Coordinates of C-alpha atoms in Angstrom, one line a residue:
X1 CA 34.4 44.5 -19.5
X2 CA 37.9 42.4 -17.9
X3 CA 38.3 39.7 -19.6
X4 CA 37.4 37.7 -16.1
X5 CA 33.9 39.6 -16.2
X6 CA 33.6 37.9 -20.1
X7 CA 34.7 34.5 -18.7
X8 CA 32.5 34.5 -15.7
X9 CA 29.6 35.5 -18.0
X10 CA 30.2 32.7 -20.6
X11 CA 30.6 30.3 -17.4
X12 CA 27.1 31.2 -16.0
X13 CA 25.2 31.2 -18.8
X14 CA 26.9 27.8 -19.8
X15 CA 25.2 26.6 -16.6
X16 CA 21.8 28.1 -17.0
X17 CA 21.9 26.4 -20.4
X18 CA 22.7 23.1 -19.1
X19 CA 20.4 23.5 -16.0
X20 CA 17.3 24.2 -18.5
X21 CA 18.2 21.7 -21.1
X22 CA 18.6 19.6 -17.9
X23 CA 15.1 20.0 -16.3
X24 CA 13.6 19.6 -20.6
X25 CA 15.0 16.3 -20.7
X26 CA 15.0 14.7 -17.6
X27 CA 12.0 13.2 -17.6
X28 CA 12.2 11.6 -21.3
X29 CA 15.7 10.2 -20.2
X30 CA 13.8 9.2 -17.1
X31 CA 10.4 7.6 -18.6
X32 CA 11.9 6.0 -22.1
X33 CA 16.1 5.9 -21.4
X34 CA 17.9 2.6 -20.1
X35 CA 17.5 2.9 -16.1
X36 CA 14.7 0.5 -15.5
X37 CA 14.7 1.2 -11.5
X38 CA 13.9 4.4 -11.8
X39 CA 11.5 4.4 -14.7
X40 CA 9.6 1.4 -12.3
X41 CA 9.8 3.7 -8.9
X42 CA 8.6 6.5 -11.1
X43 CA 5.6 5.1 -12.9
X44 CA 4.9 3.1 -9.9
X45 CA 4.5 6.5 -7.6
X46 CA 2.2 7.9 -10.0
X47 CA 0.3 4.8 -10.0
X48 CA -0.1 4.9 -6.4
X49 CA -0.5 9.0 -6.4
X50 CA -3.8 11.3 -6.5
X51 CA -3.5 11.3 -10.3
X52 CA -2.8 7.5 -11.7
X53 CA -4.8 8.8 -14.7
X54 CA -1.3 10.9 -15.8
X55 CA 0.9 7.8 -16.6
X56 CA -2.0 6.2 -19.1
X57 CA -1.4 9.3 -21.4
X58 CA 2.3 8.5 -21.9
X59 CA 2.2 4.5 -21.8
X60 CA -0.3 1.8 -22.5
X61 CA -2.0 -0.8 -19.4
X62 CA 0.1 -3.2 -20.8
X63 CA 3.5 -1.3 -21.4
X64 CA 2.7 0.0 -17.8
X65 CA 2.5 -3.4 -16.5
X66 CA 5.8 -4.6 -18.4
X67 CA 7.6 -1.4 -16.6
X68 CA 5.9 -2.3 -13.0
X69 CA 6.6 -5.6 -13.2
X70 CA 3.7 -6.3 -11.2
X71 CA 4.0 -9.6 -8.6
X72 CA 1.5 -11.9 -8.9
X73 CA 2.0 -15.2 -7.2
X74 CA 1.1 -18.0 -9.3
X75 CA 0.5 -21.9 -7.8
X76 CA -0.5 -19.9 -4.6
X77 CA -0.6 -22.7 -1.8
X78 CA -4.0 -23.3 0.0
X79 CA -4.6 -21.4 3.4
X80 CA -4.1 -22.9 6.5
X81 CA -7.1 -21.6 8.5
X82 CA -5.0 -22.1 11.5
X83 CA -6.4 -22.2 15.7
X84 CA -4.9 -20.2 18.5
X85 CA -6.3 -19.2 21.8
X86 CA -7.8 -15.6 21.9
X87 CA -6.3 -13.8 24.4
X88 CA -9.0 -10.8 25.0
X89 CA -6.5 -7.8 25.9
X90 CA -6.7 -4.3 25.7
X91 CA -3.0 -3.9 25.3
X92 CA -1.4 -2.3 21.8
X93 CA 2.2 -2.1 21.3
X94 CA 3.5 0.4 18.4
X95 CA 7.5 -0.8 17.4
X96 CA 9.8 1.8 15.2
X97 CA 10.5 0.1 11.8
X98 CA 14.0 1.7 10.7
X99 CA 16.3 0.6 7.8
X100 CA 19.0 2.9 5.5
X101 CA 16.6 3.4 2.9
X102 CA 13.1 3.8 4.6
X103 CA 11.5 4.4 8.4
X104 CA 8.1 3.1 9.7
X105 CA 5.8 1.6 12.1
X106 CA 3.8 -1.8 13.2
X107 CA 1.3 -1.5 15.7
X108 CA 0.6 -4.8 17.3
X109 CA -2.8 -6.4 18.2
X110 CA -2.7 -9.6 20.0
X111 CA -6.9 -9.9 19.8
X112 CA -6.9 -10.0 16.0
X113 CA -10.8 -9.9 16.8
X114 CA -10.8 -6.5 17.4
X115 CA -9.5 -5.6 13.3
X116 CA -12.9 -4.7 11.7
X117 CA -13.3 -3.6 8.2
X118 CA -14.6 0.4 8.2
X119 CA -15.5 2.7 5.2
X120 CA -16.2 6.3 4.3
X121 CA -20.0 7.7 4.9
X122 CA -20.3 7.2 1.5
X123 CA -17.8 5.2 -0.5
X124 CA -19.6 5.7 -3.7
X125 CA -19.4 9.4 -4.0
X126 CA -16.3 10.7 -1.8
X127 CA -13.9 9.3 0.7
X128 CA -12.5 10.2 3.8
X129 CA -9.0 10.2 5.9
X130 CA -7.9 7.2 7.6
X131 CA -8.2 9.0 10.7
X132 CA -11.8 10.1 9.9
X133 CA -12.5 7.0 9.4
X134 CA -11.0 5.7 12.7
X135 CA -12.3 8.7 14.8
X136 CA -16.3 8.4 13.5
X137 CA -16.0 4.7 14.2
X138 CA -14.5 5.6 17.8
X139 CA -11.4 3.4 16.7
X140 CA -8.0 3.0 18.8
X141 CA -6.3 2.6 16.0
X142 CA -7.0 2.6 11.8
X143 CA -4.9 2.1 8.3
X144 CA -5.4 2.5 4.8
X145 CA -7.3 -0.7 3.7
X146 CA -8.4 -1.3 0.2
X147 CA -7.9 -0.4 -3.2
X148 CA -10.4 2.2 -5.4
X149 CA -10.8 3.7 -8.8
X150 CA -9.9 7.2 -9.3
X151 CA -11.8 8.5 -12.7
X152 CA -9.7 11.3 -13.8
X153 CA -7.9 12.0 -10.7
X154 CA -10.3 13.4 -8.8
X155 CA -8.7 13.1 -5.4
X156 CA -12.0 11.9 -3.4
X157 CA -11.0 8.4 -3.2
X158 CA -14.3 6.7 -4.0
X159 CA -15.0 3.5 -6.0
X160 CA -13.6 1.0 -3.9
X161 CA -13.7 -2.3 -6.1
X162 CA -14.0 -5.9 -4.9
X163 CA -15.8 -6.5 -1.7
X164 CA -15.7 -4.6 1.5
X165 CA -17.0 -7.2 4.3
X166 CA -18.4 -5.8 7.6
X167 CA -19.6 -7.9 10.4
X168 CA -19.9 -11.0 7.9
X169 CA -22.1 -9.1 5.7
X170 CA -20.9 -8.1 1.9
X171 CA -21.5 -3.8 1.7
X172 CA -20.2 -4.6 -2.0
X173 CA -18.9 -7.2 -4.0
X174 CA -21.7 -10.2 -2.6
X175 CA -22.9 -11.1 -6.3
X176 CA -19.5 -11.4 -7.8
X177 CA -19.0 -15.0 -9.4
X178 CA -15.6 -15.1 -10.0
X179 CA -13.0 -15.2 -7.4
X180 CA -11.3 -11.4 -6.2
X181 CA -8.6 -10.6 -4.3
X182 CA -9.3 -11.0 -0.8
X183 CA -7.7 -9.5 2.8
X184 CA -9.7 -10.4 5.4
X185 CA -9.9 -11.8 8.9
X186 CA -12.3 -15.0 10.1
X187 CA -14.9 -14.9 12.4
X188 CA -12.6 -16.5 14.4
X189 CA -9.8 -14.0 14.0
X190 CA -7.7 -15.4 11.4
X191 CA -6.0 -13.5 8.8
X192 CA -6.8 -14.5 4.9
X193 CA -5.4 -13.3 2.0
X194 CA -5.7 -14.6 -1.8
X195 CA -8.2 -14.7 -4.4
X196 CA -11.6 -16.3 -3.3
X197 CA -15.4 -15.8 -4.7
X198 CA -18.1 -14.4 -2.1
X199 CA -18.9 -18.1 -1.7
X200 CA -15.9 -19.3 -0.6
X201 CA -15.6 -16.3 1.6
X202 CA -19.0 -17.3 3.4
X203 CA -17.7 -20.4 3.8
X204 CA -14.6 -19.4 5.8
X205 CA -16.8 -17.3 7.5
X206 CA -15.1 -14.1 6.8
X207 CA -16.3 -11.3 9.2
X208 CA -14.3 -8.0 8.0
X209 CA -12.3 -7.7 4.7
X210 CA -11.4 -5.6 1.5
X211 CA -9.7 -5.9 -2.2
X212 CA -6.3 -5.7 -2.3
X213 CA -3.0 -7.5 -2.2
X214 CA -1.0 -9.5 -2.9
X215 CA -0.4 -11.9 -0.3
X216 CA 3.5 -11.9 0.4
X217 CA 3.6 -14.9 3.1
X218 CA 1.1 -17.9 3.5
X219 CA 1.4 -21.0 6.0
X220 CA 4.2 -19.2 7.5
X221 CA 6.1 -19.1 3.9
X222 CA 7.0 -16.1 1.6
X223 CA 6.0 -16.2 -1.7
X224 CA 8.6 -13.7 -3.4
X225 CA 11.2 -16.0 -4.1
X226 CA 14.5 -15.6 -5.6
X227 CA 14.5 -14.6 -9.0
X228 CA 11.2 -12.5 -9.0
X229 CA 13.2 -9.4 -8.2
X230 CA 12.0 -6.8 -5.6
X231 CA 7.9 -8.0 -6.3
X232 CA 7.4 -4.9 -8.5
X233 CA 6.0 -1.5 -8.5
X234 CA 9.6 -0.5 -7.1
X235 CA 10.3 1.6 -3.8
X236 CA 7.5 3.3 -2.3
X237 CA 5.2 4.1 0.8
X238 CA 3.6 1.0 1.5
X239 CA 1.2 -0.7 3.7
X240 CA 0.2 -4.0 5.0
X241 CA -0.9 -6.7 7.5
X242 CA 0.5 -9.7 9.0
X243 CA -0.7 -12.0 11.3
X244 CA 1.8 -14.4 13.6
X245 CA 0.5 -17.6 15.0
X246 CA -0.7 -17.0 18.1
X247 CA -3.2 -14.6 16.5
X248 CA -1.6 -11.0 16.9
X249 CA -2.5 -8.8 14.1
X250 CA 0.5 -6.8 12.8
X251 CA -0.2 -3.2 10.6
X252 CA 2.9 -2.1 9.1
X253 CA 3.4 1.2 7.2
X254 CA 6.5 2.7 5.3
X255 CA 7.3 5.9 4.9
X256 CA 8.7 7.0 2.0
X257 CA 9.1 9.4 -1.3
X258 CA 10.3 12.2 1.1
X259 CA 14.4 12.2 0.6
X260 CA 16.0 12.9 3.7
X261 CA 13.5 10.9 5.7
X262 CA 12.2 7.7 4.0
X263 CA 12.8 7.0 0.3
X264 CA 10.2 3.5 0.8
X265 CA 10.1 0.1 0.6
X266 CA 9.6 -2.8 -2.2
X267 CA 6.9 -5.1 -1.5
X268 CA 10.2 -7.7 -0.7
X269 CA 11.3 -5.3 2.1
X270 CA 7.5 -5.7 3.3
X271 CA 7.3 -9.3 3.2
X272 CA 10.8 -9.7 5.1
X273 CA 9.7 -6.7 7.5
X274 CA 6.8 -9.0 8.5
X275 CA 8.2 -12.3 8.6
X276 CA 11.1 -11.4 10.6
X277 CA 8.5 -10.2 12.8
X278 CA 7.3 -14.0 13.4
X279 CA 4.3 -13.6 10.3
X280 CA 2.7 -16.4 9.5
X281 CA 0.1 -14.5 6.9
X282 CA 0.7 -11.9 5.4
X283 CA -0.6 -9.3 2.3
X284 CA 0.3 -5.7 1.0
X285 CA -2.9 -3.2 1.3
X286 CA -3.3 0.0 -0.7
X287 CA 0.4 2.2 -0.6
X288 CA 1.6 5.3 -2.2
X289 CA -0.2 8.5 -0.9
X290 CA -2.7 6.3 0.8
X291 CA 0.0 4.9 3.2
X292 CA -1.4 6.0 6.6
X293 CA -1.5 4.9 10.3
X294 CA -4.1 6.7 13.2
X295 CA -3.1 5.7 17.0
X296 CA -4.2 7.0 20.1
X297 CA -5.9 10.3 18.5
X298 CA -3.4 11.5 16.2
X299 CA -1.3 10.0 13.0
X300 CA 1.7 8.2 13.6
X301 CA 3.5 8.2 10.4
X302 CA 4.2 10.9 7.8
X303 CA 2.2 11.0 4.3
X304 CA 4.2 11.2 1.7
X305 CA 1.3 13.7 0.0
X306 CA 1.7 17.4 -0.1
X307 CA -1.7 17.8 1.0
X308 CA -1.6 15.4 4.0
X309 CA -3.9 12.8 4.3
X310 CA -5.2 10.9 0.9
X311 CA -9.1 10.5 1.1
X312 CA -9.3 6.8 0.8
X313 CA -13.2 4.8 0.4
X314 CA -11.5 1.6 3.6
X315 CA -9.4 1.2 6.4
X316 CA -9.0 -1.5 9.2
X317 CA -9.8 -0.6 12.2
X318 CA -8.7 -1.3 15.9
X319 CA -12.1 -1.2 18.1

């Protein structure tokens, strides 16, 4: 063997060495070394994944939390259950969302009386796609609503906590005491978002709503503020809803996890996303693999899952 040969050999298997050791320690050095944004993106997509259940073995609820960073609005202002004349319109409007890092949608809705609140067949046992969903309810449009447990990583997306509100009546959540997150729109049409009890929720006479959130703008003001960093949970698919003055309901989704395409979004992208779009409520709604967005018969956006389509146990529909 040339001496080049024995060079050339020592050269490549110096690589395949590295390469290996490489791919061993890559995800300690990702999950335990110094570089906080990308342990936070990381643990934050399997959080929002088919399989949350896989970060609990390596780190504790409360180490998770520390790592997520988890934005939770404190002193949260008191709604302004604002008026606006209903304009009764069949009309939709679907605007391209495009920055460096991420690409998505917002479907417009100037009736915000036509967003109802829609669930699997049966929540409590299995799930279905947001576009099931939209297409058994005979829906225009439909998005990933509201949050679930997922024992052991099952996949069927059922074991939606909270309440799910349909029509003004509670399907779950109408004996709770205590106040739970709320996303919801009024009899009226107008968007709420915070943390309410079934009472209260009566008493705003809340017709459709889910668990979920947080609220990122409220009477027309954003609540991540300077120094609470990007809002936590890092970049990832997201979704959520806005709502501008004059009533038009705005569903936003962001692509991402798919490198080439759409990386995501923080939940601060989100919020300025909607309030550049004129929002005068606003709240994030279930992301991750969930992040999903039905028009006109087919889906719009691009799931980041492998598998297409998460089964999810909520959506909001467009009737």
């Amino acid at each position: 063997m040339t001496k080049l040969a024995i060079a050339s050999n020592i050269y490549f298997r110096f690589i395949i060495i590295n390469l290996v050791f490489l791919m061993i320690t890559a995800p300690f050095i990702t999950l335990f070394g110094p570089f906080d944004n990308i342990k936070r993106s990381v643990v934050g997509a399997v959080l929002t994944s088919r399989h949350p259940h896989y970060i609990t073995w390596i780190f504790s609820e409360k180490e998770i939390k520390e790592i997520v960073g988890e934005f939770n609005p404190t002193n949260q202002p008191k709604q302004d259950l604002f008026q606006f004349t209903k304009r009764e319109t069949s009309s939709l409007r679907l605007v391209n969302i495009n920055a460096t890092r991420f690409t998505g949608y917002m479907l417009e809705i100037p009736d915000p009386t036509r967003v109802k609140a829609a669930t699997a067949q049966d929540i409590q046992e299995k799930g279905d796609t947001t576009s099931s969903i939209g297409i058994a309810n005979n829906a225009v449009a439909a998005i990933n609503a509201g949050g679930f447990y997922d024992p052991n990583g099952t996949g069927t997306g059922r074991l939606p906590y909270g309440v799910i509100i349909n029509e003004g009546k509670f399907l779950i959540g109408g004996d709770i005491k205590e106040q739970v997150q709320l996303i919801g729109v009024t009899k009226a049409g107008v968007l709420v978002a915070g943390n309410y009890t079934p009472k209260e929720m009566r008493e705003m006479n809340v017709a459709e709503g889910v668990s979920f959130g947080p609220p990122l703008i409220i009477n027309g003001k954003k609540l991540i503020k300077d120094g609470d960093g990007d809002g936590g949970w890092g970049v990832a698919p997201r979704t959520a809803i806005g709502q501008r003055k004059d009533g038009t309901i705005l569903l936003l989704v962001i692509d991402g996890r798919q490198p080439g395409y759409s990386l995501g979004a923080t939940l601060l992208d989100v919020q300025n996303i909607l309030y550049e779009q004129g929002a005068y409520v606003a709240a994030n709604l279930d992301g991750g693999s969930s992040t999903t967005l039905y028009y006109n018969g087919k889906v719009v956006n691009k799931p980041c899952d492998m598998l297409g389509e998460r089964m999810i146990p909520t959506a909001f529909i467009v009737k």
